mmCIF file of C-alpha atoms and ligand atoms in Angstrom:
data_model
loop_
_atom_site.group_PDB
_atom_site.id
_atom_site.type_symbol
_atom_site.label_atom_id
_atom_site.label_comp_id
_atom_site.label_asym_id
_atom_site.label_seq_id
_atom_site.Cartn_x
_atom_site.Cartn_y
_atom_site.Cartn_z
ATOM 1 C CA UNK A 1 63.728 -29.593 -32.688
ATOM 2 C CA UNK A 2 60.639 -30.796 -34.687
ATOM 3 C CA UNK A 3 60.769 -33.844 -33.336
ATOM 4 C CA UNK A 4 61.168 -32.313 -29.876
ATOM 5 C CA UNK A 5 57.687 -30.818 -30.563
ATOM 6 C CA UNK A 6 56.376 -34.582 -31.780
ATOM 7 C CA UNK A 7 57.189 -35.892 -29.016
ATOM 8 C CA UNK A 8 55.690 -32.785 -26.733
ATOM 9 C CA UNK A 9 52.302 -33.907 -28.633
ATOM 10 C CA UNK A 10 52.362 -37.323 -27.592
ATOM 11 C CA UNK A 11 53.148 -36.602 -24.628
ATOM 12 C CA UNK A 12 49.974 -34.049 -24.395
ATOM 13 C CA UNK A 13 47.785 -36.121 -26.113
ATOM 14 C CA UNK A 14 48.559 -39.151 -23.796
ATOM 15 C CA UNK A 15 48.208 -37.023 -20.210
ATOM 16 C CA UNK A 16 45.049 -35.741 -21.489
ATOM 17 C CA UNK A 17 43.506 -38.823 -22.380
ATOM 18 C CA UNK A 18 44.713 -39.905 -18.660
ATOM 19 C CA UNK A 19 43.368 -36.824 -16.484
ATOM 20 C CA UNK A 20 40.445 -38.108 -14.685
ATOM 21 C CA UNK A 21 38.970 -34.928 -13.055
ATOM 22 C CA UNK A 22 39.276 -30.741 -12.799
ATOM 23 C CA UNK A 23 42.294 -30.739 -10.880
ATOM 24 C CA UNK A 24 43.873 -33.595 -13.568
ATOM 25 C CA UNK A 25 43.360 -30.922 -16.206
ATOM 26 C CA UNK A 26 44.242 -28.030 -14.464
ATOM 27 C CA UNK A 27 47.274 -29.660 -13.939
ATOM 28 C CA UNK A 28 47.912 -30.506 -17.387
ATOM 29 C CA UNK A 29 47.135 -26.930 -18.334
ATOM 30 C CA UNK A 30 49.855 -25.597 -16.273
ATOM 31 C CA UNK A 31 52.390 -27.992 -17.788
ATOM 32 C CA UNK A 32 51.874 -27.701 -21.298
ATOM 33 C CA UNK A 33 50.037 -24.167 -21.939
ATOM 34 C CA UNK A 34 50.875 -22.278 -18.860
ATOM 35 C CA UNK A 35 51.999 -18.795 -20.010
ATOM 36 C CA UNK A 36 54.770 -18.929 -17.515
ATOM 37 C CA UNK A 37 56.879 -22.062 -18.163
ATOM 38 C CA UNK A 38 54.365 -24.377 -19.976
ATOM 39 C CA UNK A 39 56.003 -26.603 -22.519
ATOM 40 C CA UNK A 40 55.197 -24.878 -25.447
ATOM 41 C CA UNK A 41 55.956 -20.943 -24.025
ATOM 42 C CA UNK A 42 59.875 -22.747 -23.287
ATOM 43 C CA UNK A 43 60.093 -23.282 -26.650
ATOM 44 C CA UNK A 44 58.692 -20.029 -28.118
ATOM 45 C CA UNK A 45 61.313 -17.964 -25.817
ATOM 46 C CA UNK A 46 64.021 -20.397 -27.028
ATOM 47 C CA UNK A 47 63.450 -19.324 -30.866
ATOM 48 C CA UNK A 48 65.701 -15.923 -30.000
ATOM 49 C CA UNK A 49 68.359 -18.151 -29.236
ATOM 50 C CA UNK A 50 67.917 -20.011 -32.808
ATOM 51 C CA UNK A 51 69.584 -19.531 -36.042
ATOM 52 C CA UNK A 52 67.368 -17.028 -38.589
ATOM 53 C CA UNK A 53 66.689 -19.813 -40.889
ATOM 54 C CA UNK A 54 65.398 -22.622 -38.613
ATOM 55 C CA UNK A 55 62.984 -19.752 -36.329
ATOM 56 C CA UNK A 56 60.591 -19.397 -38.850
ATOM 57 C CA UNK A 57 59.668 -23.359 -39.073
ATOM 58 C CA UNK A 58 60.107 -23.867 -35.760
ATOM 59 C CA UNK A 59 57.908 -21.065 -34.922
ATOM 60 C CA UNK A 60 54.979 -21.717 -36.775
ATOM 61 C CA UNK A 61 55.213 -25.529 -35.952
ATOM 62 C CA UNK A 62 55.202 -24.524 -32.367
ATOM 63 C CA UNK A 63 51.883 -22.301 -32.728
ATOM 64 C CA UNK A 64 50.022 -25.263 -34.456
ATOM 65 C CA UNK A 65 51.460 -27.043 -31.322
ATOM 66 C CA UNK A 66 49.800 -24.619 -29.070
ATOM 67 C CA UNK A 67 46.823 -24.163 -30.730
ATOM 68 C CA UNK A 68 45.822 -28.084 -31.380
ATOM 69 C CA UNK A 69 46.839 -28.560 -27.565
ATOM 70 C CA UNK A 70 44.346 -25.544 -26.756
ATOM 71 C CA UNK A 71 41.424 -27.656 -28.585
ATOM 72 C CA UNK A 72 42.082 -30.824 -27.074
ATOM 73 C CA UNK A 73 41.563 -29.299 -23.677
ATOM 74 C CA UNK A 74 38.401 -27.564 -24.872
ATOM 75 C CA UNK A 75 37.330 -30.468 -26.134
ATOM 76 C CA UNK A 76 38.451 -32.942 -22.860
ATOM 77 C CA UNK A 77 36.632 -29.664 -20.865
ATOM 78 C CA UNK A 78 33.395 -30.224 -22.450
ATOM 79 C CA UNK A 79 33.572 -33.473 -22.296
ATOM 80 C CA UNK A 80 34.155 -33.777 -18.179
ATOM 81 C CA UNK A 81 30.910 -31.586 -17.925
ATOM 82 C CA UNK A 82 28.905 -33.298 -19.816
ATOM 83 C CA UNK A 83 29.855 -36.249 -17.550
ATOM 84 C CA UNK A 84 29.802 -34.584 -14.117
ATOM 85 C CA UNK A 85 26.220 -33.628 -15.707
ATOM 86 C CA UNK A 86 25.175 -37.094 -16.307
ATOM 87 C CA UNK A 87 25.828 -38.431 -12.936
ATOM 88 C CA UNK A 88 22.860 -36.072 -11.374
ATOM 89 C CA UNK A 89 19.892 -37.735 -10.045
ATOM 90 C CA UNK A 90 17.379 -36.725 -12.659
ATOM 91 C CA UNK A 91 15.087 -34.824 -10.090
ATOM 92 C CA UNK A 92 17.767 -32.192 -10.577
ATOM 93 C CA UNK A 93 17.272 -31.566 -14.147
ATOM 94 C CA UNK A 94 15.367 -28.275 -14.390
ATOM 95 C CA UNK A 95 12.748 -28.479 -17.419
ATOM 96 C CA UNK A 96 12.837 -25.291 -18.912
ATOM 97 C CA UNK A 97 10.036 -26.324 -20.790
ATOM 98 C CA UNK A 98 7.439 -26.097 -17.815
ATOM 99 C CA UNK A 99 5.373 -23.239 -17.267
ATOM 100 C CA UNK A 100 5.993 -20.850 -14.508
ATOM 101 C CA UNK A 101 4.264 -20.061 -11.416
ATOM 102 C CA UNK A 102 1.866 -16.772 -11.704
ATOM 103 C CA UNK A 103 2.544 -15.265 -8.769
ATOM 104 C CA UNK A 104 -1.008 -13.655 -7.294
ATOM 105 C CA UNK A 105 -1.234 -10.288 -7.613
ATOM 106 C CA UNK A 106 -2.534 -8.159 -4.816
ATOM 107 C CA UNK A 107 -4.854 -5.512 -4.645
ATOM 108 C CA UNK A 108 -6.016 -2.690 -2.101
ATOM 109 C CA UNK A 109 -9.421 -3.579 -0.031
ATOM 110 C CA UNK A 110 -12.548 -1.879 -1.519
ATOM 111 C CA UNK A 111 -13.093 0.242 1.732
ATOM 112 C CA UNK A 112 -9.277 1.425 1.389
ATOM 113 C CA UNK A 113 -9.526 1.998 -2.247
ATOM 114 C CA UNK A 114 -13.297 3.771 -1.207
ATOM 115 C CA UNK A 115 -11.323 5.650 1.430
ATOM 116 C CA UNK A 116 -8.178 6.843 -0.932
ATOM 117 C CA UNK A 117 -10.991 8.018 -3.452
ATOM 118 C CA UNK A 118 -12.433 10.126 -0.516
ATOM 119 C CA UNK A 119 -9.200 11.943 0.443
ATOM 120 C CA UNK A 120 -8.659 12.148 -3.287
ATOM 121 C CA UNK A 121 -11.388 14.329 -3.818
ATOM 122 C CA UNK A 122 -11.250 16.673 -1.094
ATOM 123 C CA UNK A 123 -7.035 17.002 -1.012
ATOM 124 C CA UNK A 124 -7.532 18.057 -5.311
ATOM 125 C CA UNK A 125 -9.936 20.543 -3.394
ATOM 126 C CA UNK A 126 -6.884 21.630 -1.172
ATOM 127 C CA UNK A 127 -7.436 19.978 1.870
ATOM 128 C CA UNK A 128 -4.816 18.020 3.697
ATOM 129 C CA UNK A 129 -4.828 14.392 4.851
ATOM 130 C CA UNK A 130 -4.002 13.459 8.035
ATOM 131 C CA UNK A 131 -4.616 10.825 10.582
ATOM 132 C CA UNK A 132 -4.972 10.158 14.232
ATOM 133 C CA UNK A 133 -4.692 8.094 17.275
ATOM 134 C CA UNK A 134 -7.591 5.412 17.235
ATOM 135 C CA UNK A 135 -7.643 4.993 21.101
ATOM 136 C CA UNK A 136 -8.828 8.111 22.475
ATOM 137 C CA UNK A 137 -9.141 10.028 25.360
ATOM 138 C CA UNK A 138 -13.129 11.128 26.918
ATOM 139 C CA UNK A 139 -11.949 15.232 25.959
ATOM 140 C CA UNK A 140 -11.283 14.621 22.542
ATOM 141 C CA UNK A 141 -13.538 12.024 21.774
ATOM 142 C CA UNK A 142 -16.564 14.286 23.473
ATOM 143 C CA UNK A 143 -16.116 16.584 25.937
ATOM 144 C CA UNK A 144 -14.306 19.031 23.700
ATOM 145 C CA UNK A 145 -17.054 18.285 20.842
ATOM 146 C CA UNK A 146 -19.881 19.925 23.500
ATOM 147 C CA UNK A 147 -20.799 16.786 24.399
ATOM 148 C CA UNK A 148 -20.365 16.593 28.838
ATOM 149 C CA UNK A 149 -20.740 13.667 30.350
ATOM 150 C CA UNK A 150 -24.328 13.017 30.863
ATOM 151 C CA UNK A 151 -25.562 14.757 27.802
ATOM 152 C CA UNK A 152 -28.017 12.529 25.768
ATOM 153 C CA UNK A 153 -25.847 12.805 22.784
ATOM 154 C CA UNK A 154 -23.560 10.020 24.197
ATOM 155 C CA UNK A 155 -26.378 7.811 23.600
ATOM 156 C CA UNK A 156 -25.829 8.386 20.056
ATOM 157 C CA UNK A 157 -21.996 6.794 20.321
ATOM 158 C CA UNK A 158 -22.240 3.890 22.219
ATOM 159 C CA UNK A 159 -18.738 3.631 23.588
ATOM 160 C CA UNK A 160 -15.947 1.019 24.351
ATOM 161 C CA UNK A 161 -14.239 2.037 27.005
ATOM 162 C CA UNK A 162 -10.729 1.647 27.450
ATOM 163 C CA UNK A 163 -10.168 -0.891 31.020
ATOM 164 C CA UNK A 164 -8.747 2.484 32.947
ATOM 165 C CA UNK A 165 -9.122 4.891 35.310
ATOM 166 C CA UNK A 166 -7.955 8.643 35.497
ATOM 167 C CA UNK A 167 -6.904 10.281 38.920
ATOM 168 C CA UNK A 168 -10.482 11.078 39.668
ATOM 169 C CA UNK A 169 -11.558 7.652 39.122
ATOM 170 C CA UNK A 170 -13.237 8.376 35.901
ATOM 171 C CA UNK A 171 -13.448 5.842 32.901
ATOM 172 C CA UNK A 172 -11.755 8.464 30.624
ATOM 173 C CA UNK A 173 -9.976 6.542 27.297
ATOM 174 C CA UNK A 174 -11.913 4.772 24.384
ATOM 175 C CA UNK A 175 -11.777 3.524 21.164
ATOM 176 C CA UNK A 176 -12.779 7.053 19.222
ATOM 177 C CA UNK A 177 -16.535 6.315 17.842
ATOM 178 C CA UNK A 178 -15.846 8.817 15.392
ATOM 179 C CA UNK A 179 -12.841 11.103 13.694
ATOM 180 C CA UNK A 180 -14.236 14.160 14.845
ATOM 181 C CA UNK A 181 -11.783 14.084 18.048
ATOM 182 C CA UNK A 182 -9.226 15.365 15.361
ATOM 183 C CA UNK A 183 -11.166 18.354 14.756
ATOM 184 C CA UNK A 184 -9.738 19.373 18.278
ATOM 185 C CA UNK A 185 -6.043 17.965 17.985
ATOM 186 C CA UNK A 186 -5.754 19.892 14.392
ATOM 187 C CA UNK A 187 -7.270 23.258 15.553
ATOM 188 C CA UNK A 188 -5.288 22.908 19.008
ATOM 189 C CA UNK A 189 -2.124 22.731 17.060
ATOM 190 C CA UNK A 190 -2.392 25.395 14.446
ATOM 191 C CA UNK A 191 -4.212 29.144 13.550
ATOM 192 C CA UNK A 192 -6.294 29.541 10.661
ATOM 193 C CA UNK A 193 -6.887 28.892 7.842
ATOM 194 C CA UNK A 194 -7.249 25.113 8.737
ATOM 195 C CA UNK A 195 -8.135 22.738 5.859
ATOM 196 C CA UNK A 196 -7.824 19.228 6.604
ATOM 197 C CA UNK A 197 -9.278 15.738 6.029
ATOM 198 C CA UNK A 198 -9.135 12.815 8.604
ATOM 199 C CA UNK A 199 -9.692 9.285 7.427
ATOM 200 C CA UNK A 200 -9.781 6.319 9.792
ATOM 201 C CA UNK A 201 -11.231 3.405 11.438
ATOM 202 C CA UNK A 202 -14.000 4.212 14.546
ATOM 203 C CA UNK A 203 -15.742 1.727 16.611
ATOM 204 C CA UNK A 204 -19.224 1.201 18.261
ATOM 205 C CA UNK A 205 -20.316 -1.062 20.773
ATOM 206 C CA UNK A 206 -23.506 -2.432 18.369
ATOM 207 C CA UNK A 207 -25.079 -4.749 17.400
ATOM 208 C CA UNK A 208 -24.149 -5.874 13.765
ATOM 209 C CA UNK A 209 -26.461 -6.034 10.808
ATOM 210 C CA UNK A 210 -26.645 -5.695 7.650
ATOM 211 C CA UNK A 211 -26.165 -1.807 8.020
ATOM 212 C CA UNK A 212 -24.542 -1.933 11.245
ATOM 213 C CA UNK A 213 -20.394 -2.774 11.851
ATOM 214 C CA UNK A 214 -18.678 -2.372 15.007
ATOM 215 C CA UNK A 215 -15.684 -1.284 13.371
ATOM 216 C CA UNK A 216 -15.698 0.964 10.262
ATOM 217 C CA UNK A 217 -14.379 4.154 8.446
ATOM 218 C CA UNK A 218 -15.073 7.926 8.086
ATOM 219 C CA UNK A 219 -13.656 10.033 6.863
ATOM 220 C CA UNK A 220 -13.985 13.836 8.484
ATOM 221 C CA UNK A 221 -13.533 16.856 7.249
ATOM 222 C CA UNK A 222 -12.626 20.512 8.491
ATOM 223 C CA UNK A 223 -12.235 23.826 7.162
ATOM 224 C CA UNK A 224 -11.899 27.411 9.431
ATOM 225 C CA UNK A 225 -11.222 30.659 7.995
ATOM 226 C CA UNK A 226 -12.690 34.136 7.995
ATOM 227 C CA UNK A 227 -16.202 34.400 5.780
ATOM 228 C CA UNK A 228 -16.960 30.550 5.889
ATOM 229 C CA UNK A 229 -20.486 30.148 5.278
ATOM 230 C CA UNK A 230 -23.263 27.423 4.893
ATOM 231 C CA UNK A 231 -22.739 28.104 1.331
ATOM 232 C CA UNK A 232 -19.352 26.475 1.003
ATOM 233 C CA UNK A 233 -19.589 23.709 2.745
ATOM 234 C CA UNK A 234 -23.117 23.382 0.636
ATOM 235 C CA UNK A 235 -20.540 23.893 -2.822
ATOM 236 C CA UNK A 236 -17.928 21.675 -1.035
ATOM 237 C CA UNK A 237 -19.768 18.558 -0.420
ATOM 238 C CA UNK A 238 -21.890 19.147 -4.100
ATOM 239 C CA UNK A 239 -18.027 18.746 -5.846
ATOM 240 C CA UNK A 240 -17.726 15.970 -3.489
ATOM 241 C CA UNK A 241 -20.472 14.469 -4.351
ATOM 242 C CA UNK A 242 -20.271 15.141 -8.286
ATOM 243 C CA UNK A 243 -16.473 13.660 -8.052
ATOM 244 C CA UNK A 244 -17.885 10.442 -6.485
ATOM 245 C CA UNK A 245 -21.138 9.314 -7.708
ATOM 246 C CA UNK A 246 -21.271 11.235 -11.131
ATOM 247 C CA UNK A 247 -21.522 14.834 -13.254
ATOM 248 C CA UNK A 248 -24.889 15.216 -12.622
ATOM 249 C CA UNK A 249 -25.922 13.922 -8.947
ATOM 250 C CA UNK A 250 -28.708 15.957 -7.136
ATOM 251 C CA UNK A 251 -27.795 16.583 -3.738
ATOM 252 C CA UNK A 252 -30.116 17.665 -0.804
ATOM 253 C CA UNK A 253 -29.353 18.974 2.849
ATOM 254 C CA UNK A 254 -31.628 18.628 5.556
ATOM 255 C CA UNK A 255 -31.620 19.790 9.014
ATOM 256 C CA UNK A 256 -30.362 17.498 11.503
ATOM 257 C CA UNK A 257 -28.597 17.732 15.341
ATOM 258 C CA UNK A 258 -24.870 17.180 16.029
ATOM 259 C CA UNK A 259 -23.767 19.105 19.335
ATOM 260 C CA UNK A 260 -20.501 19.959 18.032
ATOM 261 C CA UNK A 261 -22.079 22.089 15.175
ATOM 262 C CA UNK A 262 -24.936 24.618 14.597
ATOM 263 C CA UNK A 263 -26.783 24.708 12.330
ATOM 264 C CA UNK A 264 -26.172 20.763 11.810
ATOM 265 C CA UNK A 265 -27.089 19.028 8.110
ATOM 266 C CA UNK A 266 -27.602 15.910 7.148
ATOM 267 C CA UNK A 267 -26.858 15.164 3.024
ATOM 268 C CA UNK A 268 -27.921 13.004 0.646
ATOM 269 C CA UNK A 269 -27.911 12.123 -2.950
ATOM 270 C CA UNK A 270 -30.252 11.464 -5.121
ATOM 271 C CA UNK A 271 -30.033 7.532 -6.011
ATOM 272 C CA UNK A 272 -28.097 6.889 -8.749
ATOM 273 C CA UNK A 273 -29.610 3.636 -9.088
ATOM 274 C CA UNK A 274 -33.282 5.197 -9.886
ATOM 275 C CA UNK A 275 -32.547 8.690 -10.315
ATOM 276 C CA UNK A 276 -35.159 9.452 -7.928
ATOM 277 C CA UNK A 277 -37.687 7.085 -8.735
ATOM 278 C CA UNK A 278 -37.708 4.968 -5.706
ATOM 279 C CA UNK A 279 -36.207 1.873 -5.327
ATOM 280 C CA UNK A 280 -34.476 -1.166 -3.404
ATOM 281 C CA UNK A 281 -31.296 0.692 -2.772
ATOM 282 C CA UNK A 282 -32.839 4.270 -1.728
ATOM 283 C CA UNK A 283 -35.269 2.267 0.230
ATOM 284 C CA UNK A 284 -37.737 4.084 -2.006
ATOM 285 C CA UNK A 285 -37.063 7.724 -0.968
ATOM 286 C CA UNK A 286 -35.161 8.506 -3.955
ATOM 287 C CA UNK A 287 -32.406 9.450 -1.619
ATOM 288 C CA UNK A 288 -29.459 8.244 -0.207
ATOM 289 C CA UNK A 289 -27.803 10.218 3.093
ATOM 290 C CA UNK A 290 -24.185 9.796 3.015
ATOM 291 C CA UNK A 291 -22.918 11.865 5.681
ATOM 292 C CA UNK A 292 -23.424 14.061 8.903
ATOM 293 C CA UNK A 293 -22.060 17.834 8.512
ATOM 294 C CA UNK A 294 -22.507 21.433 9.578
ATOM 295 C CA UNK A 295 -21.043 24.799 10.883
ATOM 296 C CA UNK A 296 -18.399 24.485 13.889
ATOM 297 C CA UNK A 297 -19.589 25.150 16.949
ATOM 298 C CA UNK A 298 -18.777 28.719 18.359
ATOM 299 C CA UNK A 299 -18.311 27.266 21.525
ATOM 300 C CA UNK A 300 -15.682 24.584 20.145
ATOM 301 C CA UNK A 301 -13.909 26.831 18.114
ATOM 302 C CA UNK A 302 -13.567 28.897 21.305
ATOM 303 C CA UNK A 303 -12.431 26.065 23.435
ATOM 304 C CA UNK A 304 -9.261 25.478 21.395
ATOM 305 C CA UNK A 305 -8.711 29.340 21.619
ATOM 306 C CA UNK A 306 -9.599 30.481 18.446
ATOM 307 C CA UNK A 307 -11.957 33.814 18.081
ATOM 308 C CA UNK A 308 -15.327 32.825 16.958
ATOM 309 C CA UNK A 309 -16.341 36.174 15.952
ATOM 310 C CA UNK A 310 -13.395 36.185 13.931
ATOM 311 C CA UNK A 311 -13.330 33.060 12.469
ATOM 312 C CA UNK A 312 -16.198 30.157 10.944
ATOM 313 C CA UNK A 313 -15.690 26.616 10.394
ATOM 314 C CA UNK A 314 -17.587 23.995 8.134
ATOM 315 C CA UNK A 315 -17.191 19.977 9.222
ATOM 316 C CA UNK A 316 -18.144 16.897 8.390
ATOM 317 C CA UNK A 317 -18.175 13.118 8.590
ATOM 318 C CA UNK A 318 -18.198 10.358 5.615
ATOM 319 C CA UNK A 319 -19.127 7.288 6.506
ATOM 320 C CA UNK A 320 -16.734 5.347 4.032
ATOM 321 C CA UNK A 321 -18.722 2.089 3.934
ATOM 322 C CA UNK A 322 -21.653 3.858 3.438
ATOM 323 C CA UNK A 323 -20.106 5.442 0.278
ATOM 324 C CA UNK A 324 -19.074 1.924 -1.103
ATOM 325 C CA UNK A 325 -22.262 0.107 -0.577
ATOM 326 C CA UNK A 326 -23.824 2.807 -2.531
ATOM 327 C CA UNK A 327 -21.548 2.849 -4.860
ATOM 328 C CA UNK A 328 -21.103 -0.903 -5.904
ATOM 329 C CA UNK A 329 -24.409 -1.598 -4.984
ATOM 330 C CA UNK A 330 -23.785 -4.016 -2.098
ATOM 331 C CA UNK A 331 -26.818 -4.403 0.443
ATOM 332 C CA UNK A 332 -24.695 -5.973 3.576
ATOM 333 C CA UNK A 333 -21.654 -4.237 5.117
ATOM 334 C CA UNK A 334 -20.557 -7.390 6.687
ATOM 335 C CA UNK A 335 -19.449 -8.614 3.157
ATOM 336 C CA UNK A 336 -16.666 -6.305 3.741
ATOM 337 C CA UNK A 337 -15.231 -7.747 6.750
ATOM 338 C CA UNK A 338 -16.182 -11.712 5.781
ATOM 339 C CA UNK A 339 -12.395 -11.851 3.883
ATOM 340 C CA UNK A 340 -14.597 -14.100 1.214
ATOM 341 C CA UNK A 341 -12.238 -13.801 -1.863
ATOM 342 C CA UNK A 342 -15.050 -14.238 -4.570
ATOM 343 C CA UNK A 343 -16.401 -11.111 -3.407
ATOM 344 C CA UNK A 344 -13.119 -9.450 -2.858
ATOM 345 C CA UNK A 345 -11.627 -10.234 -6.478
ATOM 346 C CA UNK A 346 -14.104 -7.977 -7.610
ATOM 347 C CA UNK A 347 -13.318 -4.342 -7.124
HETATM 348 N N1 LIG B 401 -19.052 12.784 13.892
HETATM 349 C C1 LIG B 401 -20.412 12.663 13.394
HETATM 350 C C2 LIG B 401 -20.837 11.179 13.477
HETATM 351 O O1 LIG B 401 -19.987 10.327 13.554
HETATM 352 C C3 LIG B 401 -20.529 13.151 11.967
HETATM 353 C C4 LIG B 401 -20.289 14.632 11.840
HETATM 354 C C5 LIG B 401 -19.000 15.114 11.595
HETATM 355 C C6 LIG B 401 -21.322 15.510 11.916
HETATM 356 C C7 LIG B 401 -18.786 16.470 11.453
HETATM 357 C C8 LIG B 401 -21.121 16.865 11.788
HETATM 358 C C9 LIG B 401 -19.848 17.345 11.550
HETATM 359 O O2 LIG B 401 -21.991 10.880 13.470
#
């Protein structure tokens, strides 16, 4: 028997030495260690059939057996991968020592991230955001605001008009030149209390300078319940303002003319950059308008059906670029819109 298992060894040994690939040694595997009839289970099932006092030698020569063979293959194993290895072109190596690539990081535009602070403050104040279609129609974007056609308000919106014609022949679709078109959608959809906020793009056929884009942002607000006054949307806009530019802005409100409102405000700031003083930014007012705003019209609360002896609304309109150049101090809009990355990689 022992020398049964010798020559099982040899036999091993030699076959191993010989296998050239995977398969080779998978092969070999089977024959000698396979746990079904590999060379070395045969003999540890024949040791029931063995007299008691040769088992014991047999046995434990038989496990050496098995476990010698099991290092050999190990061994061969490593051995074929290190060569498979080897044969790779060297282009394939993969230097773990090199340092990896930093991917670039994105980051949200200043007049989004200007925008989102905008909504911010006014949906903490409990209104809710919302959007709205950007190509409008001649009601919304006027009509419905008290502004008929030939009324010298439209000079104030100088339009582009959408290349079509409704059944009377009329150009009647735009690009919206401002959000207020969603005070009418909101209030035609729903009954007091409203409190919403409408952020967006608007367009104007303009020239562009430094002050002046054809595309930008507002962002509009609208509140209607019963006992809104001047007062709140005075208190509204001061948080506003306060959340935006600082604890202790100034704010003032003057008169000025929207038809869509009465009475109609402009409001301003005082400049953060001076306090007051007079400077480069302000333009050396001290001041700094940031928005349009005023009470709803009674006549455009009443178009969309709501009572206007009942009920009083407060609007107005951010212009969001506006907001930012103030804030970061930058004195051309179009720096926005030139996708210059030095001047993007700073907010
Ligand atoms: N829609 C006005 C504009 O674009 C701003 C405004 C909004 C004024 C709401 C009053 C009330 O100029």
């Amino acid at each position: 028997m022992q020398t049964n298992l010798e020559k099982i060894r040899a036999e091993a040994e030699s076959e191993l030495a010989a296998a050239k690939d995977a398969a080779d040694i998978e092969r070999w595997r089977n024959k000698f260690l396979g746990r079904k009839d590999g060379a070395v289970v045969q003999i540890l099932r024949g040791l029931a059939q063995m007299p008691i006092d040769e088992r014991k030698a047999v046995g434990e020569a038989a496990n050496s057996l098995k476990v010698a063979l099991e290092a050999a293959l190990a061994t061969k194993e490593d051995a074929a991968k290190r060569e498979a290895l080897a044969g790779q072109p060297e282009s394939s190596k993969v230097d773990v020592t090199l340092p990896g690539v930093q991917p670039a990081i994105g980051r949200y535009h200043p007049i989004t991230q200007t925008m989102r602070e905008i909504v911010g403050a006014f949906s903490s104040m409990g209104f809710q955001a919302v959007e709205g279609p950007e190509v409008e129609i001649d009601y919304y974007n006027f009509e419905a605001l008290n502004i008929p056609k030939g009324h010298p308000a439209r000079d104030m919106f100088d339009t582009f008009w959408v290349d079509y014609k409704n059944d009377k022949g009329e150009r009647a679709m735009l690009l919206r030149t401002h959000t207020s078109p969603m005070q009418i959608r909101v209030m035609e959809k729903q009954k007091p209390p409203v409190r919403v906020v409408v952020s967006g793009k608007v367009f104007r056929y303009e020239a562009t300078d430094a002050t002046h884009e054809s595309i930008f942002h507002q962002v509009e607000g609208l509140a209607v319940d019963d006992n809104l006054s001047l007062a709140d949307l005075k208190g509204t806009l001061y948080e506003f303002a306060r959340r935006l530019f600082g604890a202790d802005r100034k704010v003032r409100f003057r008169c000025d003319y929207f038809p869509f409102v009465e009475p109609g405000v402009d409001m301003a700031i005082d400049c953060f950059n001076c306090g007051g003083q007079g400077c480069r930014i302000c333009k050396e007012t001290g001041w700094l308008e940031i928005m349009g705003a005023g009470m709803v019209h009674p006549s455009v609360l009443e178009r969309v059906g709501y009572d206007s002896k009942q009920y009083t609304g407060l609007a107005f309109g951010i212009g969001v670029e506006r907001v930012a150049m103030l804030k970061y101090g930058i004195d051309d809009i179009r720096h926005f819109y030139a996708n210059d990355m030095r001047f993007l990689r700073q907010f």
